[in-house]
mmCIF file of C-alpha atoms and ligand atoms in Angstrom:
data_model
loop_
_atom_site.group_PDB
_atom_site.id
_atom_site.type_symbol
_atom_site.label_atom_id
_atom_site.label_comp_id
_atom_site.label_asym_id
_atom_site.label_seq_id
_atom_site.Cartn_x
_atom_site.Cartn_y
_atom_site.Cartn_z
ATOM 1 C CA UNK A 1 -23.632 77.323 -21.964
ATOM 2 C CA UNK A 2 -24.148 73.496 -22.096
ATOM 3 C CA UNK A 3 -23.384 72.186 -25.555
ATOM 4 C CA UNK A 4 -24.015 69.131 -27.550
ATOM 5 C CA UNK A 5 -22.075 68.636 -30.268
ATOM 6 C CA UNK A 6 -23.244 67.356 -33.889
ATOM 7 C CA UNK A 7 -20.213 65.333 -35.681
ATOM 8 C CA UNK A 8 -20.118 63.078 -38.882
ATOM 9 C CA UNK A 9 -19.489 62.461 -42.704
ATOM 10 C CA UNK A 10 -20.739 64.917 -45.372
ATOM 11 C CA UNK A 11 -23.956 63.223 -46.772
ATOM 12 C CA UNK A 12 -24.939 61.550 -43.232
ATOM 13 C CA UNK A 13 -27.951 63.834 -43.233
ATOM 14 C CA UNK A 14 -26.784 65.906 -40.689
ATOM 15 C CA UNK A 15 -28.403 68.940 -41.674
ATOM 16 C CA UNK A 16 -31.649 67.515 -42.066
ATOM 17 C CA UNK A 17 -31.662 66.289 -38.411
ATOM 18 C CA UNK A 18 -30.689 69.672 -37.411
ATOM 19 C CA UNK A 19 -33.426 70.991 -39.013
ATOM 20 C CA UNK A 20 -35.693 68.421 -37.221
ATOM 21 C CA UNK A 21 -34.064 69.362 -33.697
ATOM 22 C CA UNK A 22 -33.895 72.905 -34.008
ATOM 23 C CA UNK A 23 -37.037 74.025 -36.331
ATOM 24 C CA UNK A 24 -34.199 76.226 -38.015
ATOM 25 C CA UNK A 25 -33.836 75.235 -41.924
ATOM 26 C CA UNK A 26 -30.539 74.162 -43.103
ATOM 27 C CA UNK A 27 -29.160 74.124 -46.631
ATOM 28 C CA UNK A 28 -29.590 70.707 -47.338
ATOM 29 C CA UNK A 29 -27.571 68.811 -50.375
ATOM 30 C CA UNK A 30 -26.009 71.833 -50.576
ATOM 31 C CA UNK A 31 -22.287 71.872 -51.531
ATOM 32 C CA UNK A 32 -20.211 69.256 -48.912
ATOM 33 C CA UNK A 33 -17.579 70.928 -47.231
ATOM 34 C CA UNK A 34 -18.753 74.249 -47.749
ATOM 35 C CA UNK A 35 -19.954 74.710 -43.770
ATOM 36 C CA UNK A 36 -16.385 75.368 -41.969
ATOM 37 C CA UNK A 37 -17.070 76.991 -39.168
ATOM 38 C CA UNK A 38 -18.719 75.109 -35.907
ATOM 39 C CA UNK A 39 -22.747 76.631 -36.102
ATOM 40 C CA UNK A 40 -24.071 76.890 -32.430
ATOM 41 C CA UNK A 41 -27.803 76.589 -32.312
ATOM 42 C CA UNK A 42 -30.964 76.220 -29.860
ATOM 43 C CA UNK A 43 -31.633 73.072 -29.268
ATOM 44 C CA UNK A 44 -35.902 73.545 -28.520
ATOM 45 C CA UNK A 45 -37.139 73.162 -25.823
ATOM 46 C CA UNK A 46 -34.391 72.568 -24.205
ATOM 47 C CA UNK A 47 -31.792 74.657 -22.513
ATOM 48 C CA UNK A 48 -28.773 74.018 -24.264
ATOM 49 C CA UNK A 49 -26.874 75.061 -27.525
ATOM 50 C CA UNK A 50 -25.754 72.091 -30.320
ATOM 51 C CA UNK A 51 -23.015 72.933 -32.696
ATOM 52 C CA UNK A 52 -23.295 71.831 -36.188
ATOM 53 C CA UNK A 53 -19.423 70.850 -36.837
ATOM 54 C CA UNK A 54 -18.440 70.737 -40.181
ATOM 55 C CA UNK A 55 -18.641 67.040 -42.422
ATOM 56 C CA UNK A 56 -15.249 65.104 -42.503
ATOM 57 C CA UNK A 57 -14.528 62.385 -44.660
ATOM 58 C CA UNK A 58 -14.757 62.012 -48.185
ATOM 59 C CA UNK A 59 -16.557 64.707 -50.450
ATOM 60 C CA UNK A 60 -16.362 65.305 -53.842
ATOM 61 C CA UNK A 61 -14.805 68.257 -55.310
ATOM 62 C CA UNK A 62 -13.113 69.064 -51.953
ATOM 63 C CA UNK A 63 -9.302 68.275 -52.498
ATOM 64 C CA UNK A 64 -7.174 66.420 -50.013
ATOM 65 C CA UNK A 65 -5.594 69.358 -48.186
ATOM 66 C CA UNK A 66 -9.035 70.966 -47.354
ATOM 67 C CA UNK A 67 -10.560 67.875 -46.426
ATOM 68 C CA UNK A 68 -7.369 67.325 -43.299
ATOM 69 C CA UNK A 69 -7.738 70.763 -43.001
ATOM 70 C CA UNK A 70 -11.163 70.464 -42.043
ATOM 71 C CA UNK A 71 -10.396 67.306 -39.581
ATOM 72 C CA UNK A 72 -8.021 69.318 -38.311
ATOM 73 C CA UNK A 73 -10.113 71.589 -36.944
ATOM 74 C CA UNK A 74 -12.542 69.740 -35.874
ATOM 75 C CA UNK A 75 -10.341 67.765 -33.655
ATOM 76 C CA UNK A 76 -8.980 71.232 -32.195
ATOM 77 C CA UNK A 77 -12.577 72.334 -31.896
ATOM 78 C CA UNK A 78 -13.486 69.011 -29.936
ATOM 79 C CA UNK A 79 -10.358 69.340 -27.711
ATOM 80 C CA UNK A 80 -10.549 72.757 -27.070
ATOM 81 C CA UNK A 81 -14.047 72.539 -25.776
ATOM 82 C CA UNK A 82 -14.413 68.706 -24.540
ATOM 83 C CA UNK A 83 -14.677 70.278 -21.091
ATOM 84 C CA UNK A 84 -18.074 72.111 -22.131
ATOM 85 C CA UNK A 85 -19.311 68.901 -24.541
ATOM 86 C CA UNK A 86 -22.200 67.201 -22.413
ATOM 87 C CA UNK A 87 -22.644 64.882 -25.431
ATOM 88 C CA UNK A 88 -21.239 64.577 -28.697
ATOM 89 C CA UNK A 89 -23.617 63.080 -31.177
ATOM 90 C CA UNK A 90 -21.869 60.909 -34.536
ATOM 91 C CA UNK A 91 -24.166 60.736 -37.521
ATOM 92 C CA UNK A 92 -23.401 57.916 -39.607
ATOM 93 C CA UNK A 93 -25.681 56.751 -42.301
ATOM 94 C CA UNK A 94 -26.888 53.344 -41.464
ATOM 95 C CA UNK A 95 -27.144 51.842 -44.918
ATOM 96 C CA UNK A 96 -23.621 52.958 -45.708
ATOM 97 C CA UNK A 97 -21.955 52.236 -42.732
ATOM 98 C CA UNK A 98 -20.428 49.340 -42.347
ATOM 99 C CA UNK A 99 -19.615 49.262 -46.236
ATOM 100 C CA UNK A 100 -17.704 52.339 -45.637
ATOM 101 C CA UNK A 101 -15.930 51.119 -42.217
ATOM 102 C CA UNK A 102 -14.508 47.942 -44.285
ATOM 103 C CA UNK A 103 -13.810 49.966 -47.491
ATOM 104 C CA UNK A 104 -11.393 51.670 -45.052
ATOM 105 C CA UNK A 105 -10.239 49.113 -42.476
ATOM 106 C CA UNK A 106 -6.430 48.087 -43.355
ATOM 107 C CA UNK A 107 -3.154 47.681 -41.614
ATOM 108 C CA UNK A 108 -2.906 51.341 -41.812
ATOM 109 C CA UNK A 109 -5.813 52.682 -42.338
ATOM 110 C CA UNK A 110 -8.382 53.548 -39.706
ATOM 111 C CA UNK A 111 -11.763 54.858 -40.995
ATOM 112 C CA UNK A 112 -13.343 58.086 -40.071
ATOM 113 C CA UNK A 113 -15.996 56.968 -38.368
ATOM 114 C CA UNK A 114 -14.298 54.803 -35.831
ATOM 115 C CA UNK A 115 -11.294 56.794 -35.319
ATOM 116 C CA UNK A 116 -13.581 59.634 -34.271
ATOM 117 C CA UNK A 117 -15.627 57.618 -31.912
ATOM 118 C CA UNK A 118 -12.826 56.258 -30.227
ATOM 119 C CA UNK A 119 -11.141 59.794 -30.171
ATOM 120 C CA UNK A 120 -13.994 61.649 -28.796
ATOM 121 C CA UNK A 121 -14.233 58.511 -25.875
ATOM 122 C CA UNK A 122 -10.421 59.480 -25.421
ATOM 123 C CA UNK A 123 -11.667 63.125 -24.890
ATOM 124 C CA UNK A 124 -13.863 61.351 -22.113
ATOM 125 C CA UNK A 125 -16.993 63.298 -24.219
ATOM 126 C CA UNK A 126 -20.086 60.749 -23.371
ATOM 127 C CA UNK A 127 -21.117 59.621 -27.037
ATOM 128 C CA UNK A 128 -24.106 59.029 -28.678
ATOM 129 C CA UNK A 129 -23.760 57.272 -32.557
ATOM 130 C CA UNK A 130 -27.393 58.475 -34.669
ATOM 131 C CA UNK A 131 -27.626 56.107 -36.496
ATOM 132 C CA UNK A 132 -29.532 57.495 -39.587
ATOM 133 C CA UNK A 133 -31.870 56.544 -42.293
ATOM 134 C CA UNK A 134 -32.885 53.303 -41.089
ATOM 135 C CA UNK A 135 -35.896 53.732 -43.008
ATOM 136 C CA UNK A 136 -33.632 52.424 -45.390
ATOM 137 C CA UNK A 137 -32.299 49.635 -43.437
ATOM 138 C CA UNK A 138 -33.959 46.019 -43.615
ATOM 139 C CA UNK A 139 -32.176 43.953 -40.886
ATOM 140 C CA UNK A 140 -32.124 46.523 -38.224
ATOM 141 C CA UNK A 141 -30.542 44.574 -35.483
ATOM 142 C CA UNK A 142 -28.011 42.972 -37.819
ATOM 143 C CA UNK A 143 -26.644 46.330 -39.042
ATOM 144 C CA UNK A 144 -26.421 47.562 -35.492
ATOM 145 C CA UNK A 145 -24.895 44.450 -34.222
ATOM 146 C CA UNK A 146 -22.104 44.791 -36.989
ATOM 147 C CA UNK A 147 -22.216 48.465 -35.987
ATOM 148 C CA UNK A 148 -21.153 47.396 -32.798
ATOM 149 C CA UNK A 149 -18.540 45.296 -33.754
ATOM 150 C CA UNK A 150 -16.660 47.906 -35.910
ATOM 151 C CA UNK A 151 -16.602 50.152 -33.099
ATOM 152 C CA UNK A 152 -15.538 47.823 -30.631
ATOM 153 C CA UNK A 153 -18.670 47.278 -28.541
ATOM 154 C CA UNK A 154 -19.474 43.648 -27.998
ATOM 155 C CA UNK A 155 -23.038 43.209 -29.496
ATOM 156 C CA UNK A 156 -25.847 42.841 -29.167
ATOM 157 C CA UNK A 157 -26.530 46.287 -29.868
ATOM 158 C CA UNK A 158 -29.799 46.514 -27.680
ATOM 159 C CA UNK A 159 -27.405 46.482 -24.580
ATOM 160 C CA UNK A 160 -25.672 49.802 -25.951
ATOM 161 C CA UNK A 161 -28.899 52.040 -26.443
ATOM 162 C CA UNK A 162 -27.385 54.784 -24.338
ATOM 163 C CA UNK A 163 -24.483 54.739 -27.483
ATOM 164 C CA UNK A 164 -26.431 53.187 -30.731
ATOM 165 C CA UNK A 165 -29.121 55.059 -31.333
ATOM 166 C CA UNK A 166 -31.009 54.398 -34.488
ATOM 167 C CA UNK A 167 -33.203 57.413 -36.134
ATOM 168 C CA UNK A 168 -34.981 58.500 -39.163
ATOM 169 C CA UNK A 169 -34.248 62.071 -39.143
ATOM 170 C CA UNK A 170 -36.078 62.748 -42.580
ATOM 171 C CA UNK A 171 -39.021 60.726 -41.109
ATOM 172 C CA UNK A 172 -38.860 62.434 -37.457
ATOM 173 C CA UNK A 173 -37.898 59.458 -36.053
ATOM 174 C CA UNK A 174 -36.014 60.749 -33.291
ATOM 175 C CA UNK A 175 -37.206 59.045 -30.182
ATOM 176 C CA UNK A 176 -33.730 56.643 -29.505
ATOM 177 C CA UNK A 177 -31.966 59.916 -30.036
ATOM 178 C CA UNK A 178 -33.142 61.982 -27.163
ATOM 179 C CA UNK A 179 -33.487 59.236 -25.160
ATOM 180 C CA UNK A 180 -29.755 58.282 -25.235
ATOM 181 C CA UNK A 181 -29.053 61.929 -24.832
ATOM 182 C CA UNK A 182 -31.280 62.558 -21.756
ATOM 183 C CA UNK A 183 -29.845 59.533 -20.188
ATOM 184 C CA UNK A 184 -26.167 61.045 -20.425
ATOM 185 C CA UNK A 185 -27.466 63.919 -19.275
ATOM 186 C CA UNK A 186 -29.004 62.535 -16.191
ATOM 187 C CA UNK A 187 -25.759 60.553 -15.568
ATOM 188 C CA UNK A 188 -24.248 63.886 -15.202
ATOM 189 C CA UNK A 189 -26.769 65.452 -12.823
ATOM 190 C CA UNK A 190 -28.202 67.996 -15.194
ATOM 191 C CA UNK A 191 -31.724 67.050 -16.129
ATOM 192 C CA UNK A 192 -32.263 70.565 -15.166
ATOM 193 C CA UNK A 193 -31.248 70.440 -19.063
ATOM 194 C CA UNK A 194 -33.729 68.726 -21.073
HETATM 195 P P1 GDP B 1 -25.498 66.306 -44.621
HETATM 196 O O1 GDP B 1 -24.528 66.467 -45.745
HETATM 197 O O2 GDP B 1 -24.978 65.346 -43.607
HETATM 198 O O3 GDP B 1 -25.940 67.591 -44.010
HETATM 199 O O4 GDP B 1 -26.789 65.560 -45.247
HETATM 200 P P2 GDP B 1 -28.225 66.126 -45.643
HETATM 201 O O5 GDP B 1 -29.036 66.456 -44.454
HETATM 202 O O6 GDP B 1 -28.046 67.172 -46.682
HETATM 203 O O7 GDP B 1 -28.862 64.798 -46.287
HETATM 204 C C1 GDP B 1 -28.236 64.111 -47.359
HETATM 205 C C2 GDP B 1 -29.294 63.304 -48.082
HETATM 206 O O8 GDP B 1 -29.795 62.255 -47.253
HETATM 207 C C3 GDP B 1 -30.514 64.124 -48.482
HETATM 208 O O9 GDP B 1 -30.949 63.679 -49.741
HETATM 209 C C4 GDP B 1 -31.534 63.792 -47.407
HETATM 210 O O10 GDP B 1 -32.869 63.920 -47.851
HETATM 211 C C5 GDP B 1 -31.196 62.346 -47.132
HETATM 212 N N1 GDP B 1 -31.610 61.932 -45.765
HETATM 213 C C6 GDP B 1 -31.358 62.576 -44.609
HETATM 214 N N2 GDP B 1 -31.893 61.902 -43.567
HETATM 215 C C7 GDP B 1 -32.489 60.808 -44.082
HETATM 216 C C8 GDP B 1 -33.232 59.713 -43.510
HETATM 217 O O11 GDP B 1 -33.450 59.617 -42.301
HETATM 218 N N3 GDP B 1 -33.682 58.769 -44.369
HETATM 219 C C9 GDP B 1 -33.461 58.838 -45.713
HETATM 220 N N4 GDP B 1 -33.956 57.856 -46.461
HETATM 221 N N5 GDP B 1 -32.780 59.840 -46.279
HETATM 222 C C10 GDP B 1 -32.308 60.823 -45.485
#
């Protein structure tokens, strides 16, 4: 079955836009780190499953061996299955972001965030970045455009909506979401799908 595929940092609130895309409830704020195995869901109404993948990245009391551990498997999860990934959908929280991304830009440091992106592009999996809680975000288009920037697309960020798509998933705010999604999704012939 088609599959889209839910990536990104404990805390993101990924669980609470899986609630809003599923109906399903999720344990929210609930442990970090403690959801290790890929969850495949309905995605209602339409006709095709989205796995829940594990948070990466850094979560407290989760040691440094579990948290590559977990990475680890996500990245065999993503390459065993890249074939079947119509989308893959990073959750990054938009006030946090870019903070983040510099804390961990160095010589030899990559962060997270970016290094997945640019992986799952290497996978050839069409991406989609939620960008979430913008509710809490006053300059919209000036955290996108340094969004953007981090990851390598030249800004501005309103000529990447099929990749930047900024949501509210506590506030339902979903609309840029689906709409980047369906457009991959027509790109590949299958708007039988949603
Ligand atoms: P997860 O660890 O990625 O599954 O994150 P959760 O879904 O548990 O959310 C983490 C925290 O962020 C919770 O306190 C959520 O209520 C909050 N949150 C999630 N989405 C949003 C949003 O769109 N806006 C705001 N302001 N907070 C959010």
């Amino acid at each position: 079955e088609a599959e889209v595929a839910l990536v990104g940092r404990s805390n993101v609130g990924k669980s609470t836009l899986m609630r809003e895309l599923t109906g399903h409830s999720f344990d929210t704020g609930g442990k970090p780190g403690v959801t290790r195995e890929p969850n495949h869901y309905d995605w209602a109404p339409e006709d095709f499953v989205i796995t829940d993948l594990p948070g990466f990245g850094f979560m407290s009391g989760v040691d440094e061996d579990l948290r590559e551990e977990i990475k680890t498997e996500i990245v065999h999860y993503l390459e065993a299955y890249a074939d079947n990934i119509l989308v893959a959908v990073l959750v990054v929280d938009g006030k946090s972001v870019i903070d983040i991304i510099d804390r961990h830009s160095g010589p030899d440091e990559i962060p997270y965030d970016v290094e997945m992106f640019h992986f799952l592009r290497e996978l050839d999996i069409p991406t989609v970045v939620a960008v979430n809680k913008m509710d809490k975000v006053d300059d919209e288009d000036e955290r996108l455009n340094e969004l953007c920037d981090r990851l390598g697309l030249y800004p501005p960020w309103k000529q990447w909506q099929e990749v930047i798509a900024p949501i509210s998933a506590k506030k339902g705010q979903l609309e840029p979401l689906h709409e980047a999604v369906r457009e991959h999704l027509h790109e590949q012939n299958r708007d039988d799908l949603f």
